Structure formats: C-alpha cells, structure tokens
PDB file of C-alpha atoms in Angstrom:
ATOM      1  CA  MET P1491      55.415 120.757 106.120  1.00 55.00           C
ATOM      2  CA  ILE P1492      54.779 124.582 105.831  1.00 65.00           C
ATOM      3  CA  ASP P1493      51.539 125.666 104.356  1.00 70.00           C
ATOM      4  CA  LEU P1494      52.045 127.823 101.450  1.00 71.00           C
ATOM      5  CA  ARG P1495      49.123 130.066 102.118  1.00 78.00           C
ATOM      6  CA  TYR P1496      50.345 130.948 105.687  1.00 76.00           C
ATOM      7  CA  VAL P1497      53.876 131.754 103.741  1.00 75.00           C
ATOM      8  CA  LYS P1498      51.886 134.224 101.429  1.00 76.00           C
ATOM      9  CA  LYS P1499      49.828 135.584 104.026  1.00 79.00           C
ATOM     10  CA  LEU P1500      53.076 136.722 105.928  1.00 77.00           C
ATOM     11  CA  ILE P1501      54.499 138.269 102.914  1.00 78.00           C
ATOM     12  CA  GLU P1502      51.491 140.292 102.242  1.00 79.00           C
ATOM     13  CA  MET P1503      51.261 141.536 105.750  1.00 80.00           C
ATOM     14  CA  LEU P1504      55.001 142.126 105.824  1.00 75.00           C
ATOM     15  CA  ASP P1505      54.691 144.032 102.455  1.00 76.00           C
ATOM     16  CA  GLY P1506      52.089 146.340 103.664  1.00 77.00           C
ATOM     17  CA  SER P1507      53.705 147.247 106.950  1.00 77.00           C
ATOM     18  CA  THR P1508      56.781 149.173 108.231  1.00 77.00           C
ATOM     19  CA  VAL P1509      58.337 145.920 109.667  1.00 77.00           C
ATOM     20  CA  ASP P1510      61.541 144.952 107.637  1.00 75.00           C
ATOM     21  CA  SER P1511      61.521 141.193 108.615  1.00 75.00           C
ATOM     22  CA  ILE P1512      59.776 138.548 110.534  1.00 77.00           C
ATOM     23  CA  GLU P1513      61.418 135.045 111.812  1.00 77.00           C
ATOM     24  CA  ILE P1514      59.400 132.395 113.111  1.00 77.00           C
ATOM     25  CA  SER P1515      60.667 129.224 114.528  1.00 73.00           C
ATOM     26  CA  SER P1516      58.820 126.047 115.731  1.00 71.00           C
ATOM     27  CA  ASP P1517      59.370 123.601 118.468  1.00 70.00           C
ATOM     28  CA  LYS P1518      60.868 121.196 116.059  1.00 70.00           C
ATOM     29  CA  GLY P1519      63.845 123.459 114.959  1.00 70.00           C
ATOM     30  CA  MET P1520      62.041 124.705 111.838  1.00 71.00           C
ATOM     31  CA  LYS P1521      62.728 128.390 110.985  1.00 74.00           C
ATOM     32  CA  LEU P1522      61.019 130.581 108.587  1.00 76.00           C
ATOM     33  CA  ARG P1523      62.594 134.094 107.923  1.00 75.00           C
ATOM     34  CA  ILE P1524      61.132 136.506 105.580  1.00 77.00           C
ATOM     35  CA  SER P1525      62.732 139.912 104.976  1.00 75.00           C
ATOM     36  CA  LYS P1526      62.232 143.109 102.609  1.00 73.00           C
ATOM     37  CA  SER P1527      65.830 143.976 102.765  1.00 67.00           C
ATOM     38  CA  PRO P1528      68.064 142.596 100.070  1.00 58.00           C
ATOM     39  CA  GLN P1529      70.790 142.023 102.759  1.00 48.00           C
ATOM     40  CA  GLN P1530      68.629 139.313 104.329  1.00 37.00           C
ATOM     41  CA  ARG P1531      67.185 136.740 102.375  1.00 38.00           C
ATOM     42  CA  ALA P1532      64.081 134.541 103.674  1.00 40.00           C
ATOM     43  CA  ALA P1533      64.913 130.695 104.058  1.00 41.00           C
ATOM     44  CA  VAL P1534      63.317 127.560 105.266  1.00 43.00           C
ATOM     45  CA  MET P1535      65.860 125.682 107.386  1.00 43.00           C
ATOM     46  CA  ALA P1536      65.586 122.209 109.021  1.00 42.00           C
ATOM     47  CA  PRO P1537      67.508 120.914 111.840  1.00 44.00           C
ATOM     48  CA  ALA P1538      71.031 119.394 110.797  1.00 42.00           C
ATOM     49  CA  MET P1539      70.385 115.889 112.224  1.00 43.00           C
ATOM     50  CA  SER P1540      66.990 115.296 110.511  1.00 43.00           C
ATOM     51  CA  ALA P1541      66.313 114.109 106.918  1.00 44.00           C
ATOM     52  CA  PRO P1542      65.456 117.037 104.462  1.00 45.00           C
ATOM     53  CA  VAL P1543      62.176 118.822 105.077  1.00 43.00           C
ATOM     54  CA  PRO P1544      59.824 118.598 102.119  1.00 43.00           C
ATOM     55  CA  VAL P1545      58.812 122.629 101.795  1.00 43.00           C
ATOM     56  CA  ALA P1546      55.650 123.801 100.003  1.00 42.00           C
ATOM     57  CA  ALA P1547      57.237 127.301  99.138  1.00 41.00           C
ATOM     58  CA  PRO P1548      60.593 128.176  97.547  1.00 40.00           C
ATOM     59  CA  ALA P1549      63.549 128.151  99.636  1.00 41.00           C
ATOM     60  CA  VAL P1550      64.238 131.637  99.144  1.00 42.00           C
ATOM     61  CA  LEU P1551      61.592 134.438  98.391  1.00 42.00           C
ATOM     62  CA  PRO P1552      62.224 137.837  96.570  1.00 42.00           C
ATOM     63  CA  ALA P1553      62.841 140.657  98.315  1.00 43.00           C
ATOM     64  CA  VAL P1554      59.935 143.035  98.468  1.00 43.00           C
ATOM     65  CA  ALA P1555      60.661 146.792  98.233  1.00 40.00           C
ATOM     66  CA  ALA P1556      58.544 149.399  99.707  1.00 39.00           C
ATOM     67  CA  VAL P1557      58.019 152.347  97.362  1.00 39.00           C
ATOM     68  CA  ARG P1558      56.426 155.724  98.374  1.00 40.00           C
ATOM     69  CA  PRO P1559      55.229 158.015  95.790  1.00 44.00           C
ATOM     70  CA  ALA P1560      57.092 161.387  95.403  1.00 44.00           C
ATOM     71  CA  GLU P1561      55.404 164.561  96.705  1.00 44.00           C
ATOM     72  CA  GLU P1562      53.542 166.137  93.958  1.00 46.00           C
ATOM     73  CA  GLY P1563      54.152 169.665  92.803  1.00 48.00           C
ATOM     74  CA  GLY P1564      57.876 171.129  91.524  1.00 48.00           C
ATOM     75  CA  THR P1565      60.575 170.752  94.389  1.00 48.00           C
ATOM     76  CA  ALA P1566      59.660 169.249  97.476  1.00 47.00           C
ATOM     77  CA  ALA P1567      61.137 170.844 100.630  1.00 47.00           C
ATOM     78  CA  PRO P1568      61.902 168.691 103.535  1.00 49.00           C
ATOM     79  CA  LYS P1569      59.172 168.660 106.139  1.00 51.00           C
ATOM     80  CA  ALA P1570      59.968 170.038 109.339  1.00 51.00           C
ATOM     81  CA  GLU P1571      59.166 167.721 112.081  1.00 52.00           C
ATOM     82  CA  ALA P1572      57.174 168.651 115.204  1.00 45.00           C
ATOM     83  CA  PRO P1573      59.469 168.784 118.379  1.00 46.00           C
ATOM     84  CA  LYS P1574      59.798 165.697 119.686  1.00 50.00           C
ATOM     85  CA  SER P1575      58.530 166.849 123.295  1.00 51.00           C
ATOM     86  CA  ALA P1576      55.537 168.095 122.143  1.00 79.00           C
ATOM     87  CA  ALA P1577      53.877 165.049 120.892  1.00 88.00           C
ATOM     88  CA  LEU P1578      53.133 162.007 122.869  1.00 93.00           C
ATOM     89  CA  GLU P1579      53.170 158.810 121.355  1.00 94.00           C
ATOM     90  CA  ILE P1580      50.784 155.626 121.461  1.00 95.00           C
ATOM     91  CA  LYS P1581      52.929 152.639 120.584  1.00 95.00           C
ATOM     92  CA  SER P1582      51.897 149.078 119.890  1.00 95.00           C
ATOM     93  CA  PRO P1583      52.187 146.827 123.181  1.00 94.00           C
ATOM     94  CA  MET P1584      52.470 143.877 120.941  1.00 94.00           C
ATOM     95  CA  VAL P1585      53.044 142.403 117.316  1.00 94.00           C
ATOM     96  CA  GLY P1586      49.803 141.913 115.513  1.00 95.00           C
ATOM     97  CA  THR P1587      47.382 143.480 113.133  1.00 95.00           C
ATOM     98  CA  PHE P1588      46.142 146.958 113.569  1.00 96.00           C
ATOM     99  CA  TYR P1589      42.240 147.691 113.118  1.00 96.00           C
ATOM    100  CA  ALA P1590      41.230 151.115 113.237  1.00 95.00           C
ATOM    101  CA  SER P1591      37.340 150.367 113.676  1.00 95.00           C
ATOM    102  CA  PRO P1592      35.513 147.592 115.763  1.00 93.00           C
ATOM    103  CA  GLU P1593      34.405 146.112 112.617  1.00 92.00           C
ATOM    104  CA  PRO P1594      34.907 146.230 108.966  1.00 90.00           C
ATOM    105  CA  GLY P1595      32.912 149.177 107.329  1.00 89.00           C
ATOM    106  CA  ALA P1596      32.364 150.861 110.813  1.00 93.00           C
ATOM    107  CA  LYS P1597      33.493 154.261 111.676  1.00 95.00           C
ATOM    108  CA  PRO P1598      37.106 154.355 113.193  1.00 95.00           C
ATOM    109  CA  TYR P1599      37.522 154.625 116.765  1.00 96.00           C
ATOM    110  CA  VAL P1600      39.840 158.087 116.144  1.00 96.00           C
ATOM    111  CA  SER P1601      40.495 160.273 113.086  1.00 95.00           C
ATOM    112  CA  VAL P1602      43.305 163.131 112.893  1.00 95.00           C
ATOM    113  CA  GLY P1603      41.945 166.076 114.698  1.00 94.00           C
ATOM    114  CA  ASP P1604      39.901 164.146 117.124  1.00 95.00           C
ATOM    115  CA  ARG P1605      39.846 165.351 120.899  1.00 96.00           C
ATOM    116  CA  ILE P1606      40.716 161.845 123.041  1.00 95.00           C
ATOM    117  CA  SER P1607      40.650 161.340 126.740  1.00 95.00           C
ATOM    118  CA  LYS P1608      42.717 158.953 128.722  1.00 94.00           C
ATOM    119  CA  GLY P1609      41.148 155.096 128.798  1.00 94.00           C
ATOM    120  CA  GLN P1610      39.429 156.154 125.409  1.00 95.00           C
ATOM    121  CA  ILE P1611      39.695 153.080 123.015  1.00 95.00           C
ATOM    122  CA  VAL P1612      41.886 154.171 119.944  1.00 96.00           C
ATOM    123  CA  CYS P1613      42.313 151.028 118.170  1.00 96.00           C
ATOM    124  CA  ILE P1614      42.182 147.056 118.328  1.00 95.00           C
ATOM    125  CA  ILE P1615      45.503 144.926 117.885  1.00 95.00           C
ATOM    126  CA  GLU P1616      44.643 141.472 116.817  1.00 94.00           C
ATOM    127  CA  ALA P1617      47.462 138.860 118.264  1.00 92.00           C
ATOM    128  CA  MET P1618      46.754 135.320 117.797  1.00 90.00           C
ATOM    129  CA  LYS P1619      43.132 135.783 116.963  1.00 89.00           C
ATOM    130  CA  ILE P1620      42.387 137.580 120.031  1.00 91.00           C
ATOM    131  CA  MET P1621      41.329 141.198 119.647  1.00 93.00           C
ATOM    132  CA  ASN P1622      43.057 143.607 122.275  1.00 94.00           C
ATOM    133  CA  GLU P1623      41.388 147.061 122.425  1.00 94.00           C
ATOM    134  CA  LEU P1624      44.073 149.530 122.979  1.00 95.00           C
ATOM    135  CA  GLU P1625      43.241 152.659 125.182  1.00 94.00           C
ATOM    136  CA  SER P1626      44.825 155.959 125.293  1.00 94.00           C
ATOM    137  CA  GLU P1627      47.319 157.205 127.866  1.00 92.00           C
ATOM    138  CA  PHE P1628      46.723 160.502 127.350  1.00 90.00           C
ATOM    139  CA  ASP P1629      44.332 163.366 126.934  1.00 94.00           C
ATOM    140  CA  GLY P1630      44.975 165.258 123.757  1.00 95.00           C
ATOM    141  CA  VAL P1631      44.228 165.691 120.128  1.00 95.00           C
ATOM    142  CA  VAL P1632      45.233 163.056 117.398  1.00 95.00           C
ATOM    143  CA  ARG P1633      47.780 164.826 115.233  1.00 95.00           C
ATOM    144  CA  GLU P1634      49.012 161.663 113.514  1.00 95.00           C
ATOM    145  CA  ILE P1635      48.004 157.974 112.739  1.00 95.00           C
ATOM    146  CA  ASN P1636      51.045 156.280 111.610  1.00 95.00           C
ATOM    147  CA  VAL P1637      49.480 152.857 110.514  1.00 95.00           C
ATOM    148  CA  SER P1638      46.715 151.689 107.855  1.00 93.00           C
ATOM    149  CA  ASP P1639      43.964 149.726 108.918  1.00 94.00           C
ATOM    150  CA  ALA P1640      44.103 145.970 108.826  1.00 94.00           C
ATOM    151  CA  HIS P1641      48.122 146.294 108.600  1.00 95.00           C
ATOM    152  CA  ALA P1642      50.643 144.383 110.505  1.00 95.00           C
ATOM    153  CA  VAL P1643      52.221 146.111 113.514  1.00 95.00           C
ATOM    154  CA  GLU P1644      55.218 145.308 115.371  1.00 95.00           C
ATOM    155  CA  TYR P1645      56.007 145.822 119.277  1.00 94.00           C
ATOM    156  CA  GLY P1646      56.910 149.326 119.950  1.00 94.00           C
ATOM    157  CA  GLN P1647      55.839 150.888 116.736  1.00 96.00           C
ATOM    158  CA  VAL P1648      54.352 154.316 117.035  1.00 95.00           C
ATOM    159  CA  LEU P1649      50.638 154.138 116.206  1.00 96.00           C
ATOM    160  CA  PHE P1650      49.508 157.469 117.110  1.00 96.00           C
ATOM    161  CA  ARG P1651      50.914 160.828 117.970  1.00 95.00           C
ATOM    162  CA  ILE P1652      48.832 163.058 120.309  1.00 95.00           C
ATOM    163  CA  ASP P1653      49.184 166.646 120.991  1.00 94.00           C
ATOM    164  CA  PRO P1654      48.348 167.091 124.785  1.00 92.00           C
ATOM    165  CA  ASN P1655      48.049 170.831 124.205  1.00 89.00           C
ATOM    166  CA  GLY P1656      45.571 170.647 121.273  1.00 76.00           C
TER     167      GLY P1656
END
C-alpha cells in the first residue's frame, strides 16, 4: 500500500525543484514514477505475477509545469553568462533537501557576495533524515546561490557558483 501523504510530499518537493522526474522502486517490485514532463507520466506498477495492488493515489498524476515570471521592463536582452572557467561550482554530492541555515529562521550559512574559505560550511543536505553539512572546496566569493531553502536537490546539481578571484 502506498501512503498518499508520501506521494503528495514527493510531488511538492519535485514541483519546487529543478529535478524533472523521480522514480522509486521497492524490494517487492513496486515502482512509483513522478514526472514534470508531459512525455513521461507518473504511474504505480505492480509485479506481473501478483494480484492487483490497492493504491491510495490515482495511477496517473497530472504533469506539473514550472513557470518562471518574465523579466520586468520592456524588451529583455539575453543575459550574458560569466565564462565557465571563471566560476567554480559547488555541486550537491547526493539527492536530498537543501537547507541554507542550521535551523529554521536562523541566518543562512552564506549569502551572495560573502567571502568563503575552503572547509567552511555552506549548507546542509538532508538525506534519509540525516543532516549532512556541505563544506566549500574553494576559497572565493559567492556569486550565485542556485537553490531555494528547503527544496529538493539532485546528485550533481550546481548549488553555488564561487568566484575564486573575487
């Protein structure tokens, strides 16, 4: 049996992240796939040899579209990206939930414009109810924070861009 609250929480986390889809499999052959893309549909599948599995959630969930507000003011020129070699990236070492501060309401570990040093804690990634402190691998100035607090992140997702010359 699949817990509907669990499925709703997964949908909320997926909706608030840059992750396109998530698939979870159990030891008993049960699969749950949730996707933002219209080409991929979320479904709950049971092993072919067993009896139908009762499901508390609908078999197909609607696709969720991510909408970003347009830039304000007349015509928007494309943003010029910083050279890739100039900015160093701090990437997520795991799938989990990103937290910018040690506890709700506390000051974030880092903000854009802060100077950081190698070994300094920049965020927490929660995975399986374990809080993992993520340390910077570089010295420099934080130029971008690419994740919102309490949102899901995927393995290898760029969390911060650091200017080593800043």
